[in-house]
Amino acid sequence: MRLIIKHRHIITAVIVILLLGVLVYLGTRLQNLKKEDVAADTFAGTAMGTAVKKTIYSDSPAKSEEVSKEIDTCLEELENQISVRISSSEVALCNRNYAVDGVYELSERLIGYLKQEMDICKETNGAFSPCIRPLADLWGIEDGKTEVPDDTMIRDTLEKTDASKIEITDNGIIFHKENMAIDFGASGKGIACDQITEILRKNGVEGAVVSVGGSIAVYGSKGNGKDWHIGIRDPRGDEDEVLGIVDFTGSKMIATSGDYEKYFESGVKRYHHILDPATGYPADNDLMSVTVISANGFLSDALSTACFVMGLEKGMDYAEEKGVDAVFVTKDKKVYVTKKLKKSFHIKADGYNLVKKNKLSGK
């Protein structure tokens, strides 16, 4: 007994240490159990004329299903606002009913998107155009047409796609020429990703990966503390074949524009749907695809198109200037990435080579 009393401080310290060890162990176990409770529920469908896939990480399958339905409603409402193919949409009504030199009133949200598109148009010297629709309709590649339009028709149509002939005001848009049309084909799916992210945040889900065609919203985490590993499509492979993987944590928006999405071939030439507003023809600059990664879906979607049209060097410079990450893939299967992406992007497909130079000159 005297021995115990003599060393009671040591014994007490040992007991405290043991208790702390038990508490740490139990805490870790509880945390791991909580992480294991986070399950991935996947939902597939179509919206905005493309495939939609939603993988939602949550501790409740019922909650995941509810969030999935809310996303479906959001996509339907957005399509009914911006689609040129729905005659009653806000955009279609505008294109059909505006009066030359008069203000056509639009919703505040749509005006905001148009202002952003005009900013990108000016920054890229017209490589991105918010009024490319008449030219897209002439080619009809999205609708399955496989004929090259007459050069005279292309030149005449270019006059209707000149962004300098539209003005965005505080309450609407002014067209200074007949038969013009606005279009959100190059940014609409990115807009959808931004709205989807708000739904995910509002509902407090752990994480999610939602793809709307070539645009992907990655939100939160899987609940296990591991990085996201998001695949970028091989532009010369099948739909499920991956060019490379990009690793990151947290929320990101990813958009890819490529010559493989909608195209036809005539002779040895591929005519795709990404049109150059300067020439009226599909952009022809040795690129197969451009992927842009940023915190903003609208920006990722619009910039993937703009950078594709601008080409490798100008597009890379513009991406760096805008502070976004980007992957450029050329027809000779060389892959160029912006500086911050060099350590987190890994090629998986055979035949492609990552160019590790910081500068394009002398490549």
XYZ file of C-alpha atoms in Angstrom:
363
model
C 0.000 0.000 0.000
C 2.790 2.403 0.853
C 4.325 1.671 -2.546
C 1.083 2.577 -4.295
C 0.753 5.799 -2.317
C 4.370 6.670 -2.999
C 3.925 6.269 -6.750
C 0.321 7.412 -7.019
C 1.246 10.358 -9.280
C 2.922 8.032 -11.744
C -0.001 5.615 -11.642
C -2.472 8.464 -12.177
C -0.477 9.733 -15.170
C -0.430 6.254 -16.716
C -4.200 5.904 -16.255
C -4.803 9.328 -17.834
C -2.616 8.420 -20.818
C -4.473 5.121 -21.254
C -7.835 6.870 -21.073
C -6.719 9.455 -23.632
C -5.569 6.652 -25.913
C -8.953 4.966 -25.625
C -10.767 8.242 -26.364
C -8.606 8.923 -29.421
C -9.212 5.376 -30.654
C -12.970 5.630 -30.128
C -13.036 9.027 -31.805
C -11.194 7.684 -34.824
C -13.504 4.671 -35.008
C -16.592 6.882 -34.817
C -15.185 9.172 -37.490
C -14.467 6.198 -39.733
C -17.923 4.800 -39.138
C -19.391 8.147 -40.083
C -17.341 8.184 -43.281
C -18.435 4.662 -44.108
C -22.051 5.796 -43.732
C -21.566 8.191 -46.666
C -22.694 6.227 -49.711
C -22.606 7.045 -53.419
C -25.953 6.989 -55.214
C -25.945 7.344 -59.010
C -28.755 8.638 -61.216
C -28.732 8.844 -65.021
C -30.932 10.676 -67.486
C -31.011 13.321 -70.192
C -31.472 17.081 -70.208
C -30.499 20.050 -72.361
C -30.092 17.721 -75.324
C -27.373 15.621 -73.717
C -26.705 12.845 -71.201
C -26.772 13.688 -67.496
C -25.147 11.582 -64.769
C -25.351 12.394 -61.060
C -23.299 10.645 -58.386
C -24.280 12.011 -54.985
C -22.447 11.183 -51.741
C -24.788 11.307 -48.778
C -25.679 9.459 -45.569
C -29.251 9.037 -46.835
C -30.351 7.425 -50.129
C -33.694 9.205 -49.788
C -31.910 12.554 -49.529
C -29.776 11.768 -52.589
C -32.882 10.925 -54.596
C -34.576 14.129 -53.484
C -31.528 16.192 -54.509
C -31.381 14.378 -57.854
C -35.013 15.290 -58.568
C -34.338 18.918 -57.630
C -31.427 18.970 -60.099
C -33.706 17.555 -62.810
C -36.226 20.332 -62.185
C -33.460 22.945 -62.293
C -32.164 21.665 -65.637
C -35.654 21.629 -67.121
C -36.311 25.202 -66.010
C -32.953 26.397 -67.346
C -33.532 24.689 -70.694
C -36.945 26.341 -70.915
C -35.228 29.688 -70.434
C -32.154 29.511 -72.679
C -32.756 26.838 -75.338
C -33.065 28.092 -78.924
C -34.958 24.885 -79.730
C -37.851 25.526 -77.360
C -40.060 28.099 -79.082
C -41.429 29.451 -75.813
C -38.032 29.962 -74.131
C -36.893 33.450 -73.227
C -34.010 33.254 -75.715
C -36.137 31.913 -78.587
C -38.782 34.596 -78.043
C -36.074 37.252 -78.061
C -34.537 35.987 -81.298
C -37.942 35.849 -82.966
C -39.547 39.048 -81.732
C -36.871 41.741 -81.345
C -37.062 44.955 -83.357
C -33.867 46.328 -84.926
C -32.384 49.173 -82.823
C -34.993 48.689 -80.119
C -34.444 47.366 -76.596
C -35.769 43.862 -76.095
C -36.234 43.344 -72.353
C -34.723 40.275 -70.742
C -34.585 38.821 -67.232
C -31.878 40.087 -64.918
C -30.172 36.687 -64.829
C -30.027 36.396 -68.624
C -28.639 39.927 -68.952
C -25.916 38.979 -66.490
C -24.910 35.954 -68.549
C -24.905 37.977 -71.774
C -22.670 40.626 -70.214
C -20.199 37.914 -69.215
C -20.277 36.480 -72.736
C -19.636 39.914 -74.234
C -16.674 40.385 -71.888
C -15.137 37.116 -73.099
C -15.909 38.086 -76.696
C -13.943 41.319 -76.290
C -11.073 39.667 -74.391
C -10.649 37.049 -77.131
C -11.021 39.490 -80.042
C -14.198 37.739 -81.120
C -13.017 34.118 -80.863
C -16.021 33.623 -78.589
C -19.332 35.016 -79.831
C -22.706 35.197 -78.055
C -24.488 35.503 -81.431
C -23.005 32.597 -83.417
C -26.427 30.926 -83.831
C -27.201 31.968 -87.471
C -23.891 30.404 -88.546
C -24.549 27.261 -86.502
C -27.969 26.953 -88.136
C -26.413 27.346 -91.596
C -23.987 24.482 -91.002
C -26.556 22.390 -89.130
C -23.914 19.994 -87.776
C -25.798 19.724 -84.483
C -28.837 18.532 -86.466
C -26.941 15.957 -88.491
C -26.252 17.886 -91.695
C -23.208 16.619 -93.591
C -22.697 19.198 -96.334
C -20.316 22.159 -96.447
C -22.305 25.370 -97.068
C -21.542 27.538 -100.056
C -18.780 30.061 -99.329
C -21.012 32.972 -100.380
C -23.696 31.864 -97.913
C -21.101 31.671 -95.160
C -19.869 35.209 -95.879
C -23.434 36.555 -95.916
C -24.243 34.796 -92.633
C -21.121 36.175 -90.955
C -22.702 39.627 -91.126
C -25.444 38.321 -88.825
C -22.976 36.953 -86.266
C -20.985 40.130 -85.696
C -21.057 40.721 -81.934
C -20.297 44.413 -82.444
C -23.846 44.743 -83.781
C -25.464 43.950 -80.425
C -25.560 45.938 -77.189
C -26.389 44.675 -73.718
C -28.210 47.241 -71.589
C -29.291 47.208 -67.954
C -32.710 45.857 -68.901
C -32.203 43.996 -72.172
C -30.485 43.722 -75.540
C -30.339 45.851 -78.689
C -29.776 44.247 -82.110
C -28.556 46.580 -84.842
C -29.200 44.123 -87.689
C -32.008 41.839 -88.787
C -31.946 38.047 -88.432
C -29.389 37.971 -85.639
C -29.748 35.597 -82.695
C -28.216 35.061 -79.273
C -27.239 31.582 -78.193
C -25.984 29.902 -75.003
C -24.740 26.724 -76.656
C -21.152 27.444 -75.570
C -21.950 28.319 -71.950
C -25.345 26.832 -71.075
C -24.097 23.565 -69.606
C -21.605 25.502 -67.482
C -24.452 27.692 -66.245
C -26.287 24.482 -65.366
C -23.282 23.273 -63.346
C -23.230 26.511 -61.360
C -26.920 26.147 -60.513
C -26.462 22.467 -59.631
C -23.668 23.391 -57.218
C -25.999 25.806 -55.433
C -28.548 22.995 -55.018
C -25.893 20.667 -53.594
C -24.685 23.339 -51.189
C -28.200 24.250 -50.075
C -29.048 20.622 -49.338
C -25.847 20.001 -47.409
C -24.747 16.868 -49.258
C -21.256 15.559 -48.560
C -20.168 15.622 -52.183
C -21.208 14.987 -55.757
C -20.058 14.597 -59.346
C -22.654 15.735 -61.876
C -21.959 15.694 -65.610
C -24.104 17.547 -68.130
C -22.644 16.532 -71.469
C -19.082 17.825 -71.619
C -19.408 19.902 -68.437
C -18.852 18.447 -64.973
C -19.617 19.881 -61.533
C -17.465 18.341 -58.790
C -18.621 19.337 -55.315
C -17.380 18.770 -51.763
C -15.787 15.402 -51.008
C -16.510 11.673 -51.023
C -16.482 11.605 -47.242
C -13.293 9.532 -47.010
C -10.705 12.318 -47.157
C -9.328 11.168 -50.512
C -8.734 13.284 -53.632
C -11.129 13.427 -56.513
C -9.853 11.596 -59.605
C -11.704 12.965 -62.618
C -11.175 11.552 -66.080
C -10.842 13.684 -69.220
C -12.083 11.977 -72.354
C -9.745 10.666 -75.040
C -10.709 12.779 -78.094
C -9.986 9.852 -80.404
C -11.349 7.108 -78.175
C -14.797 5.795 -77.354
C -17.099 7.750 -75.060
C -15.902 5.938 -71.935
C -12.176 6.007 -72.779
C -10.008 8.364 -70.749
C -7.116 10.502 -71.985
C -5.911 11.344 -68.487
C -6.849 11.902 -64.860
C -6.774 15.143 -62.925
C -6.468 14.937 -59.125
C -7.724 17.619 -56.738
C -9.640 18.257 -53.537
C -12.706 20.410 -53.002
C -15.107 21.748 -55.598
C -14.225 22.357 -59.256
C -15.976 22.867 -62.588
C -14.618 21.035 -65.624
C -15.635 21.636 -69.254
C -14.282 20.111 -72.449
C -14.739 21.264 -76.036
C -13.575 18.967 -78.808
C -13.778 18.191 -82.506
C -15.166 14.725 -81.694
C -18.487 15.784 -80.175
C -20.529 16.633 -83.281
C -18.899 16.416 -86.680
C -18.915 14.952 -90.162
C -16.079 14.052 -92.507
C -15.716 14.949 -96.158
C -12.678 13.473 -97.855
C -9.852 13.693 -95.339
C -11.256 16.756 -93.554
C -13.283 16.757 -90.343
C -15.956 19.456 -90.017
C -16.975 19.898 -86.378
C -19.478 22.111 -84.574
C -17.006 24.558 -82.956
C -17.190 27.415 -85.433
C -14.689 30.242 -85.785
C -16.586 33.577 -85.828
C -13.779 35.109 -87.917
C -13.954 32.657 -90.832
C -17.387 31.087 -90.587
C -15.827 27.618 -90.779
C -15.060 25.095 -88.031
C -11.968 26.174 -86.094
C -8.939 24.648 -87.806
C -5.851 24.995 -85.621
C -4.503 21.473 -85.017
C -6.409 21.035 -81.737
C -8.551 18.011 -80.913
C -9.820 19.179 -77.522
C -9.489 21.773 -74.794
C -10.470 21.192 -71.168
C -10.801 24.081 -68.718
C -10.969 23.661 -64.935
C -12.022 26.494 -62.636
C -14.285 27.331 -59.724
C -16.979 28.670 -62.063
C -19.023 26.534 -64.457
C -19.932 29.360 -66.823
C -16.285 30.353 -67.146
C -15.057 26.789 -67.687
C -17.619 26.124 -70.405
C -17.199 29.418 -72.256
C -13.399 29.370 -72.031
C -13.088 25.809 -73.312
C -14.784 26.983 -76.520
C -12.876 30.277 -76.686
C -9.492 28.604 -76.154
C -10.258 25.952 -78.759
C -11.017 28.628 -81.354
C -7.964 30.695 -80.355
C -5.605 27.756 -80.823
C -2.806 26.374 -78.666
C -0.539 29.357 -78.043
C -3.119 32.135 -77.751
C -5.511 29.839 -75.906
C -2.853 28.793 -73.402
C -1.877 32.406 -72.783
C -5.523 33.389 -72.284
C -6.151 30.520 -69.851
C -3.119 31.556 -67.780
C -4.270 35.165 -67.878
C -7.724 34.179 -66.585
C -6.200 32.074 -63.823
C -7.829 28.786 -64.876
C -6.300 25.352 -65.382
C -6.429 23.919 -68.893
C -5.471 20.852 -70.935
C -4.836 21.267 -74.683
C -4.623 18.196 -76.927
C -3.206 18.556 -80.440
C -3.841 16.350 -83.474
C -0.353 14.859 -83.190
C -1.390 13.627 -79.716
C 0.728 16.024 -77.718
C -0.776 17.273 -74.469
C -0.077 20.720 -73.028
C -1.247 21.827 -69.581
C -1.148 25.135 -67.743
C 1.548 25.537 -65.109
C -0.489 24.774 -61.969
C -1.830 21.547 -63.488
C 1.517 19.914 -64.253
C 1.711 17.928 -61.005
C -1.931 16.867 -60.807
C -2.657 15.716 -64.367
C -1.631 12.206 -65.439
C -1.955 10.719 -68.925
C -3.560 7.274 -69.068
C -4.163 6.679 -72.789
C -1.496 5.142 -75.011
C 0.067 7.247 -77.745
C -0.201 10.625 -76.022
C 2.778 12.597 -74.742
C 2.732 15.296 -72.093
C 4.842 18.270 -73.150
C 6.567 19.441 -69.981
C 7.990 22.695 -71.220
C 6.777 25.866 -69.522
C 6.758 27.758 -72.792
C 5.366 26.826 -76.176
C 8.037 28.583 -78.179
C 10.432 26.144 -79.786
C 8.188 23.151 -79.128
